[in-house]
PDB file of C-alpha atoms in Angstrom:
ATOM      1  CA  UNK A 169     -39.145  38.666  -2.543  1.00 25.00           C
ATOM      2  CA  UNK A 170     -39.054  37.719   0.711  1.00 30.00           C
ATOM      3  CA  UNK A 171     -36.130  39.025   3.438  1.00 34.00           C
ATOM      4  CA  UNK A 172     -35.511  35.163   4.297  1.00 41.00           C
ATOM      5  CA  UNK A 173     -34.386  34.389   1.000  1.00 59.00           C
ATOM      6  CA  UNK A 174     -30.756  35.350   1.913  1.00 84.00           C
ATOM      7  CA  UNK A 175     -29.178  32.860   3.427  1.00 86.00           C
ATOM      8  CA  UNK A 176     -26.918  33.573   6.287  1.00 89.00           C
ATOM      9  CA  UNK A 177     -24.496  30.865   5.409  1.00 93.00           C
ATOM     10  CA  UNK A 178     -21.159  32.355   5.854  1.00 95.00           C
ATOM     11  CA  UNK A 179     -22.197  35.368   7.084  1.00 95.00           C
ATOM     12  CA  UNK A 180     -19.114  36.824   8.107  1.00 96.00           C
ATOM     13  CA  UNK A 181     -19.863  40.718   9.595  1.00 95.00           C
ATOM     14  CA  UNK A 182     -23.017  42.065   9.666  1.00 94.00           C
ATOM     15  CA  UNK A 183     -23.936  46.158  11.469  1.00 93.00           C
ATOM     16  CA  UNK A 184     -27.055  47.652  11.184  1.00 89.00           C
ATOM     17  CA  UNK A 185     -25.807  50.809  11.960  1.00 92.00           C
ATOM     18  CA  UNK A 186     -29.271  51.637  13.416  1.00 88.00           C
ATOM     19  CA  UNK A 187     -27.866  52.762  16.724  1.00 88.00           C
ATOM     20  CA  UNK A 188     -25.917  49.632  18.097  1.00 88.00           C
ATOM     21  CA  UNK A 189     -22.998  48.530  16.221  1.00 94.00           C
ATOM     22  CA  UNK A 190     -22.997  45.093  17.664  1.00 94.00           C
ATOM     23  CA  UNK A 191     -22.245  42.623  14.596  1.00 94.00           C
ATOM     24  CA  UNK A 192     -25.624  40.825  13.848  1.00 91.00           C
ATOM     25  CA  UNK A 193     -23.702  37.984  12.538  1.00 91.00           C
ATOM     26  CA  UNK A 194     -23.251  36.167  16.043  1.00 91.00           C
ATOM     27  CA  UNK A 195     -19.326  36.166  15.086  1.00 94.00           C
ATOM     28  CA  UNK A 196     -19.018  39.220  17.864  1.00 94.00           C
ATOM     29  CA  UNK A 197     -17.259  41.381  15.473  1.00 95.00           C
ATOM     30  CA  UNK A 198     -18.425  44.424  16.888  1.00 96.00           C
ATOM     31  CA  UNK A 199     -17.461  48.291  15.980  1.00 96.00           C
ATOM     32  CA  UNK A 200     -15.646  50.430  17.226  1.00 96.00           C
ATOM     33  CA  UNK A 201     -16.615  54.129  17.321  1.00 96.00           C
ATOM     34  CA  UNK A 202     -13.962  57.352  17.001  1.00 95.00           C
ATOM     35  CA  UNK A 203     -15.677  60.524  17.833  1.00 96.00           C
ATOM     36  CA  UNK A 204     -19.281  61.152  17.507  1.00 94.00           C
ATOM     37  CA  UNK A 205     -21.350  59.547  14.835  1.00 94.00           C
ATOM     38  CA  UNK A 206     -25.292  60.022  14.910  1.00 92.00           C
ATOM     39  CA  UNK A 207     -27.702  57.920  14.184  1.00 90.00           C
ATOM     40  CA  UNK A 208     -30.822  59.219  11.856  1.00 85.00           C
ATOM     41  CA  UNK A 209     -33.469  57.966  10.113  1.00 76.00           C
ATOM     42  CA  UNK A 210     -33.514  57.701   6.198  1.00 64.00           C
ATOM     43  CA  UNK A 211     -37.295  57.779   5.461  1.00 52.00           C
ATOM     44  CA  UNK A 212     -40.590  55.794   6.264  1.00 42.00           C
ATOM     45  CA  UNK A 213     -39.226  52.273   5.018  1.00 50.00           C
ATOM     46  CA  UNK A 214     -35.625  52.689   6.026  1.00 59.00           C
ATOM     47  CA  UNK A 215     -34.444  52.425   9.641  1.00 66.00           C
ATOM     48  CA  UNK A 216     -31.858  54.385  11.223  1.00 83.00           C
ATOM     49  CA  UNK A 217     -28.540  54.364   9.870  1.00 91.00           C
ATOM     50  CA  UNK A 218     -25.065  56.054  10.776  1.00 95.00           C
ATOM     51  CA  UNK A 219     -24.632  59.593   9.849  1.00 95.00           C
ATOM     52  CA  UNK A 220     -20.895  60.765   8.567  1.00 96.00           C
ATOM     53  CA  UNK A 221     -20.073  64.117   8.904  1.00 95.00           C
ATOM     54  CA  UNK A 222     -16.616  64.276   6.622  1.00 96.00           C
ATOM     55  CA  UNK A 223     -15.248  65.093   9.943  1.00 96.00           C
ATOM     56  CA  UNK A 224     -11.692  63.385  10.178  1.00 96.00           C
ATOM     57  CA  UNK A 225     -12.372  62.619  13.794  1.00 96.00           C
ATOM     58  CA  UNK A 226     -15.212  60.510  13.174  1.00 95.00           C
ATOM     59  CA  UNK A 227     -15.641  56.966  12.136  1.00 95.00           C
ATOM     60  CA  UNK A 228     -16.221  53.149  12.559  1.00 97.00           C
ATOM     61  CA  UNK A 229     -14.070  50.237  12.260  1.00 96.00           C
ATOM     62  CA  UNK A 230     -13.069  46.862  13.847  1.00 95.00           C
ATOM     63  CA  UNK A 231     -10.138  47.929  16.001  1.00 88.00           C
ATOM     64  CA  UNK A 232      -8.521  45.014  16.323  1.00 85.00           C
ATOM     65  CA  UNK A 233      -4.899  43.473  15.098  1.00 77.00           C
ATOM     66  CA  UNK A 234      -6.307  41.819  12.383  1.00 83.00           C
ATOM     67  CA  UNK A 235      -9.654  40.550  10.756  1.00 92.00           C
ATOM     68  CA  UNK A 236      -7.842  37.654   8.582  1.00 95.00           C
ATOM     69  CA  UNK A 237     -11.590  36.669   7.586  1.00 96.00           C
ATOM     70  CA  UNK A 238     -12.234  40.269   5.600  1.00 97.00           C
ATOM     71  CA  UNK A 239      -8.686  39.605   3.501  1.00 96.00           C
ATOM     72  CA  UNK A 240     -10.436  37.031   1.231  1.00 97.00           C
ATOM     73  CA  UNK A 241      -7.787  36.217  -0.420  1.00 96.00           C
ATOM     74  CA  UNK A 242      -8.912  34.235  -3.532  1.00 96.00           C
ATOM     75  CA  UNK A 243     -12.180  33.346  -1.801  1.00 97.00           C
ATOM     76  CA  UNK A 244     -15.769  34.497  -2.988  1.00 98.00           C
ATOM     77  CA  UNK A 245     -17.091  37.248  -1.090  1.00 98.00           C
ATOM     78  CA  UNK A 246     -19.952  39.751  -1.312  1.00 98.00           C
ATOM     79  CA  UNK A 247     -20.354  43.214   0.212  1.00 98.00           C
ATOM     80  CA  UNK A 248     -23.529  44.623   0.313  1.00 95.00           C
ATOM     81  CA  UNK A 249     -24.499  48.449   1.970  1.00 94.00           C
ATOM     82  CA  UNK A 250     -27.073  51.025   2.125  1.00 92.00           C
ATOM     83  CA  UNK A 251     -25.533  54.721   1.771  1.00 92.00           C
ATOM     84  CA  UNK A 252     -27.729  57.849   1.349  1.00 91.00           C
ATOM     85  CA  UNK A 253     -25.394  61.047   0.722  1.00 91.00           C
ATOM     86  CA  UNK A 254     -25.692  64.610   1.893  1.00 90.00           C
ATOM     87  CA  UNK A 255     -23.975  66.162  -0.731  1.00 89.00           C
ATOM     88  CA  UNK A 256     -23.554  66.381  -4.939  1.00 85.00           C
ATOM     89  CA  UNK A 257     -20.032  67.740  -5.706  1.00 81.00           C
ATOM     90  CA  UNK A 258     -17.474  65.502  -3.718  1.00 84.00           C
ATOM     91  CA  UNK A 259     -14.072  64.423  -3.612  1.00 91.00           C
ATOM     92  CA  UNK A 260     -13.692  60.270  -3.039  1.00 95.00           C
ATOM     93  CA  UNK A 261     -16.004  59.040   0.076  1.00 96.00           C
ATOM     94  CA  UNK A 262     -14.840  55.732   1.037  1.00 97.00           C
ATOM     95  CA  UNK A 263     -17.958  53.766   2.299  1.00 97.00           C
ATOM     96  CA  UNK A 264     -15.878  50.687   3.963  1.00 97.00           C
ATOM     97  CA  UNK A 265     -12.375  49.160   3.026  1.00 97.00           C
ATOM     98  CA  UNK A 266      -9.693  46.795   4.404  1.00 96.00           C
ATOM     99  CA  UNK A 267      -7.062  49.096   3.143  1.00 95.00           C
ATOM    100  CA  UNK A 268      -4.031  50.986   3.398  1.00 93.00           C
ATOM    101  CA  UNK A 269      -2.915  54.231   2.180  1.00 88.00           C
ATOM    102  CA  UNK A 270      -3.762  54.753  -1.053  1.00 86.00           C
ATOM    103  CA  UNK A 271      -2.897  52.283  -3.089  1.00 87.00           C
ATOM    104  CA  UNK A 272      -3.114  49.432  -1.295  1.00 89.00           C
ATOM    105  CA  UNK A 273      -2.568  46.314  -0.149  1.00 93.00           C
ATOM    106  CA  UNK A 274      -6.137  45.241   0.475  1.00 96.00           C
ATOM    107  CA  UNK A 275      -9.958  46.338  -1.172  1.00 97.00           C
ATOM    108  CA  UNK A 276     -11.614  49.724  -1.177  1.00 97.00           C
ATOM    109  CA  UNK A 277     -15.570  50.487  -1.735  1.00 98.00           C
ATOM    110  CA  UNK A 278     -15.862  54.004  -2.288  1.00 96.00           C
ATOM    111  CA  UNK A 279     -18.103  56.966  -4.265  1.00 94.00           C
ATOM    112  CA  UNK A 280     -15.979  58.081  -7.086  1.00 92.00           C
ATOM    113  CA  UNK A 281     -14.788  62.167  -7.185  1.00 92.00           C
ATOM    114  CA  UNK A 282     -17.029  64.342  -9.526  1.00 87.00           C
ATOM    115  CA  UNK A 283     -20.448  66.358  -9.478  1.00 81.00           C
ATOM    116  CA  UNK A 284     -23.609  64.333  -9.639  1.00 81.00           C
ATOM    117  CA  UNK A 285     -24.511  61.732 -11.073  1.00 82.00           C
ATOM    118  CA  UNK A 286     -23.234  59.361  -8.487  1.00 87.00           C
ATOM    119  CA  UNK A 287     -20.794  56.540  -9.360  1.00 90.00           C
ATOM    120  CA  UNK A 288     -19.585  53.955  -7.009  1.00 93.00           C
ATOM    121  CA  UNK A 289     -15.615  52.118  -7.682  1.00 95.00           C
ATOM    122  CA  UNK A 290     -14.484  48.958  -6.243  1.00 96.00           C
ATOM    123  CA  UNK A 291     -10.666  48.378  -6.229  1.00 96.00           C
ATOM    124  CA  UNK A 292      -8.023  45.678  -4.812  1.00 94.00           C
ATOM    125  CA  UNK A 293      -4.879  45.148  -5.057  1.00 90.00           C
ATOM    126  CA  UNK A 294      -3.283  42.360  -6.896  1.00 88.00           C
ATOM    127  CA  UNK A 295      -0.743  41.003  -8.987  1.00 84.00           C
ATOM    128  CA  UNK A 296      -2.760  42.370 -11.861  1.00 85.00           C
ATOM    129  CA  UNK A 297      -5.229  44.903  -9.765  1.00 92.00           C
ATOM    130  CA  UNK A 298      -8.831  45.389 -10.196  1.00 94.00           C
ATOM    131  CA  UNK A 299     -11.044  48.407 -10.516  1.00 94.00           C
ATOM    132  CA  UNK A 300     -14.753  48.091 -11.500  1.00 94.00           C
ATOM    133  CA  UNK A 301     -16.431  51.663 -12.154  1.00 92.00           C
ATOM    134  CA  UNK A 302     -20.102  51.860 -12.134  1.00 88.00           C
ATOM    135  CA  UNK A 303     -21.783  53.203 -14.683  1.00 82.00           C
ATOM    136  CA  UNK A 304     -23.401  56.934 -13.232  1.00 79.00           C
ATOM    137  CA  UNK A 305     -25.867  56.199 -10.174  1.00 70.00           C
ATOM    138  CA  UNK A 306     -29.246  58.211 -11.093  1.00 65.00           C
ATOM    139  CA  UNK A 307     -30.868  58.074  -7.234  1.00 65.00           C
ATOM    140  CA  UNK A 308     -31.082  62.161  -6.343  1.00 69.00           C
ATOM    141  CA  UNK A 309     -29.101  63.286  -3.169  1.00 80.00           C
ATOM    142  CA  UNK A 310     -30.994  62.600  -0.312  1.00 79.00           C
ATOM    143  CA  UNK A 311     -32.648  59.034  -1.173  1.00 82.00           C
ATOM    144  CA  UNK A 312     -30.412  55.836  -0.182  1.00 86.00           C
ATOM    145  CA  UNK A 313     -28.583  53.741  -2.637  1.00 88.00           C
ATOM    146  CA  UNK A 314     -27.779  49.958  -2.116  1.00 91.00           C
ATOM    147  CA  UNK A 315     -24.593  48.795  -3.421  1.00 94.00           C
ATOM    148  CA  UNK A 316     -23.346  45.245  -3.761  1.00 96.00           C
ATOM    149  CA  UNK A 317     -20.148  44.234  -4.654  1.00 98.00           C
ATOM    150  CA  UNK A 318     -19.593  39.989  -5.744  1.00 98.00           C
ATOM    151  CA  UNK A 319     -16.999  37.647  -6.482  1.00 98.00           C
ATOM    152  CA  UNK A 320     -18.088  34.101  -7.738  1.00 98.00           C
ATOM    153  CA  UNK A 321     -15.065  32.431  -8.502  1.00 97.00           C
ATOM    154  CA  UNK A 322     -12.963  34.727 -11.064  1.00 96.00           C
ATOM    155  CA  UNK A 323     -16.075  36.747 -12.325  1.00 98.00           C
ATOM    156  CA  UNK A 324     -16.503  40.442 -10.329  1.00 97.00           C
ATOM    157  CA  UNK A 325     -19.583  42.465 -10.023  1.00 97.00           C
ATOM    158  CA  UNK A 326     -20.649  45.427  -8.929  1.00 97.00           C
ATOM    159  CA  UNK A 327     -24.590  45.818  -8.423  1.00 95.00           C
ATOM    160  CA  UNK A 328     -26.082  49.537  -7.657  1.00 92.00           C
ATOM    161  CA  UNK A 329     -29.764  49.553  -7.130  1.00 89.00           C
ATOM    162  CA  UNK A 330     -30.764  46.269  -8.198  1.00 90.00           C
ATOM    163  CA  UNK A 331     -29.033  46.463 -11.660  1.00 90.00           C
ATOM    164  CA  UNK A 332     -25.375  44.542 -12.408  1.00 93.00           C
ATOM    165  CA  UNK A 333     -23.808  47.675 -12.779  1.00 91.00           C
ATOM    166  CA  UNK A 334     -20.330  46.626 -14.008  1.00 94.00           C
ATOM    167  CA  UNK A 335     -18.560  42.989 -14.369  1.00 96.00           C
ATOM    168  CA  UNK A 336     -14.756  42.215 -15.078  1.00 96.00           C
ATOM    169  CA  UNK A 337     -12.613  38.829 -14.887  1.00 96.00           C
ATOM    170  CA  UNK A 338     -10.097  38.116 -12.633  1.00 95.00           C
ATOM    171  CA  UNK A 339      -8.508  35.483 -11.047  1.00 95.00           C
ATOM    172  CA  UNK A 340      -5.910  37.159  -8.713  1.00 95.00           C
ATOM    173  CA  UNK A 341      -5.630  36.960  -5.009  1.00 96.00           C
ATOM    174  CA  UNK A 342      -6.034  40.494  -3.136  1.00 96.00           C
ATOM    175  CA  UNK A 343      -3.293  40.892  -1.223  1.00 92.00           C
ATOM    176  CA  UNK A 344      -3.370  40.455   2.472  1.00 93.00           C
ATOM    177  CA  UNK A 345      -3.573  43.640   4.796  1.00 94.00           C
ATOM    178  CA  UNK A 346      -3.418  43.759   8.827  1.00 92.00           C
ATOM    179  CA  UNK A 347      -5.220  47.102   8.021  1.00 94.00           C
ATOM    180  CA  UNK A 348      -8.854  47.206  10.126  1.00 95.00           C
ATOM    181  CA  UNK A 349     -11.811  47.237   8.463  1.00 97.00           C
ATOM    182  CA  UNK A 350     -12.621  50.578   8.565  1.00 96.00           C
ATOM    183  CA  UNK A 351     -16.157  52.734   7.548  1.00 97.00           C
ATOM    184  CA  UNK A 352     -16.630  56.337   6.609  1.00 96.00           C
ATOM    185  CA  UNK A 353     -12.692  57.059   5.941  1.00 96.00           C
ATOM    186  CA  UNK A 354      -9.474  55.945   4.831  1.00 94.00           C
ATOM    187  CA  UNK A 355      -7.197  55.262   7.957  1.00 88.00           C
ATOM    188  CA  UNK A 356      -5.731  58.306   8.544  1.00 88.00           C
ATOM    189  CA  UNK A 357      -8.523  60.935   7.726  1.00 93.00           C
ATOM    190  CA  UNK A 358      -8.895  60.855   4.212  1.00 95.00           C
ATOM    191  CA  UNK A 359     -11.903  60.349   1.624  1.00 96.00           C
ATOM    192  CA  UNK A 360     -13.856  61.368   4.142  1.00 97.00           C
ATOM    193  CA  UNK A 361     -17.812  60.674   3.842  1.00 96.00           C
ATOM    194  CA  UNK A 362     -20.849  62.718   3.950  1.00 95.00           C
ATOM    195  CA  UNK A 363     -23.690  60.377   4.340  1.00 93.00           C
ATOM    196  CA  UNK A 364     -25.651  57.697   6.031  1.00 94.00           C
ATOM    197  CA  UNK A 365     -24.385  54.261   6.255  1.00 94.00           C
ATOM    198  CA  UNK A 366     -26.776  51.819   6.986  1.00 91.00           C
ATOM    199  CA  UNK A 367     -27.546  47.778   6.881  1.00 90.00           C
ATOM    200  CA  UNK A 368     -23.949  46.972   5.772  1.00 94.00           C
ATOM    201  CA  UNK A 369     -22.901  43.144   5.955  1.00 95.00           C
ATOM    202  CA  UNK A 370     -20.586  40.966   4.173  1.00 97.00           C
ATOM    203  CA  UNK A 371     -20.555  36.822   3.383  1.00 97.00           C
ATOM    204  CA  UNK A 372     -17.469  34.759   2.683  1.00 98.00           C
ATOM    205  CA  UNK A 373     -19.260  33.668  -0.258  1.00 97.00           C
ATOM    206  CA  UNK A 374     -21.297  34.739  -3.420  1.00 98.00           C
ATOM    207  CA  UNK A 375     -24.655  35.712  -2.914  1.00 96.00           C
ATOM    208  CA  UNK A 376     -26.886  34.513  -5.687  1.00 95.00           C
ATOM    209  CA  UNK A 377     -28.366  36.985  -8.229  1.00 95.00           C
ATOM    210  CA  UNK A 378     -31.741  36.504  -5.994  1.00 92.00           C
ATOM    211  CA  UNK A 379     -30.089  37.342  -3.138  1.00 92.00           C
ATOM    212  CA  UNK A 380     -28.885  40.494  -4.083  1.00 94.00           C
ATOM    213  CA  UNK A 381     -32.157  41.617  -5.650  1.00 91.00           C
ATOM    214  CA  UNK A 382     -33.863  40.518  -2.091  1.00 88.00           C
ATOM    215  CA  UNK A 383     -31.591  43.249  -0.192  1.00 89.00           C
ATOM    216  CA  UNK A 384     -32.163  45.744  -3.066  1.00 87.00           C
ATOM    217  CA  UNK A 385     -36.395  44.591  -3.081  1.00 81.00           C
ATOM    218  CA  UNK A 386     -37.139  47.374  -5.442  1.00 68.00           C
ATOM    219  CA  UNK A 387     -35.903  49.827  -3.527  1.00 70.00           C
ATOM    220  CA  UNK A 388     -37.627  49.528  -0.320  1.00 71.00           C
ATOM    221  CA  UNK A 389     -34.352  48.201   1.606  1.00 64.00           C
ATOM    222  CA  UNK A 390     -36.067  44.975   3.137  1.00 53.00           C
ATOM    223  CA  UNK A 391     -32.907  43.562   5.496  1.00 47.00           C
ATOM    224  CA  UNK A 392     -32.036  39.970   5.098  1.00 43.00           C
ATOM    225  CA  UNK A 393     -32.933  37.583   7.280  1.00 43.00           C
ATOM    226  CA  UNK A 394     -30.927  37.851   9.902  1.00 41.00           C
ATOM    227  CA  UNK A 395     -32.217  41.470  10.956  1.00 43.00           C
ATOM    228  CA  UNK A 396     -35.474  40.302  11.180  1.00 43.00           C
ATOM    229  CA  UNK A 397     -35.615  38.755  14.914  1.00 44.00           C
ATOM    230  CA  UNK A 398     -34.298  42.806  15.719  1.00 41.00           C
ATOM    231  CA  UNK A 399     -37.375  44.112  14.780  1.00 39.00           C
ATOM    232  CA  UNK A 400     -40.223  45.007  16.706  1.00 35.00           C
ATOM    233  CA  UNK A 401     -43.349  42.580  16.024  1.00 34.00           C
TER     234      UNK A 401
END
C-alpha cells in the first residue's frame, strides 16, 4: 500500500525521532529533550530513530502545562510507534504515556515485564479501567516492532505488527491528566526503556484498518504521508 493512504486528518502529534524532534504535524508540538538521547539507525529500510538507554536522566516529552488534546477523553484516538529493543529479560518499558504515577489518571503504552517473547499493554484509567494485553510479540531482539493502539467509538484495539492483536469494549471516558506526554519513562524515572523509538504519531481519530496496515506495510515501516515531503528525493 501506498504511504499516502493515511490521511492526516486530525493529525494531532507527529516525531520522527530521526534526529529533530520537531512535531511533523504542523501543530508545533515539539519535544523536549532531558539528558542525552542518540539518534541511530535501525536497518536498511528504517531511518534513524531515538535510542533509550534505561538511564533515568534521559528522555522526551512535551514540557508544557498541559496537552488537553492527548487527554481524549471519550474521543477516538489512535497511537501508532516503531520501537526496536536492546534487551530480552526486562522489567515494564513505557514507550509513551499521558500519565501519572502508577496508576493513573491518564493512558500508558508500555512493554509488559517478563523474558522474551515480547508483549505490549495498553491501560487507562476510568470509571471501569481498561487494560488490553497483547498476545506474545514473536519479532527477535534487535528488529523493530510497530505497535498501534485504536479507539473507534467504544471498541479498543491493540495492533502489533500488522495483526489486531487484542480488542475489548468500553465506553468510559479516560480521565483527564495535566501530566506531559512523556516518551521512554514514567515521570519520575521509572519503567525505564531500552530501545529505539522511532516514527511515533498520534490522530484524534480512528485510523481505518487500511491505515494501520499502511504504517505496518509488511514490515518495511513505510511512514505515512506526512513524512514523505522530509525525505530526500
Amino acid at each position: 500500500m501506498a504511504a499516502s493512504a493515511v490521511s492526516q486528518t486530525n493529525l494531532a502529534g507527529a516525531w520522527s525521532l530521526d534526529g529533530v524532534l520537531t512535531d511533523a504535524s504542523g501543530n508545533g508540538r515539539t519535544l523536549t529533550m532531558t539528558g542525552t538521547i542518540a539518534y541511530t539507525a535501525q536497518g536498511s529500510q528504517f531511518r534513524t530513530g531515538a535510542k533509550f538507554d534505561a538511564n533515568a536522566s534521559n528522555y522526551l516529552n512535551r514540557n508544557t502545562t498541559d496537552d488537553a488534546v492527548f487527554d481524549f477523553g471519550a474521543g477516538e484516538f489512535t497511537l501508532s510507534l516503531w520501537v526496536n529493543f536492546s534487551v530480552g529479560t526486562t522489567g515494564e518499558m513505557v514507550l509513551m504515556e499521558k500519565f501519572v504515577a502508577t496508576s493513573g489518571p491518564g493512558w500508558t503504552l508500555y512493554r509488559k515485564t517478563g523474558a522474551l517473547p515480547i508483549t505490549f499493554e495498553f491501560f487507562c484509567d476510568m470509571a471501569s479501567d481498561l487494560t488490553l494485553t497483547g498476545a506474545a510479540a514473536h519479532q527477535p531482539i534487535g528488529k523493530p516492532h510497530h505497535v498501534a493502539v485504536r479507539r473507534s467509538v467504544n471498541t479498543w484495539t491493540l495492533w502489533v505488527n500488522g495483526v489486531q492483536n487484542v480488542s475489548a469494549s468500553n465506553s468510559g471516558t479516560i480521565a483527564d491528566t495535566t501530566a506531559d506526554l512523556q516518551f521512554g519513562q514514567r515521570a519520575g524515572g521509572t519503567s525505564l526503556l531500552n530501545g529505539t523509538l522511532s516514527d511515533v504519531a498520534i490522530w484524534t481519530r480512528a485510523l481505518t484498518d487500511a491505515e494501520i496496515l499502511t504504517l505496518w506495510n509488511n514490515g518495511l515501516g513505510e511512514p505515512a504521508a506526512y513524512y514523505l515531503a522530509r525525505r530526500p528525493a
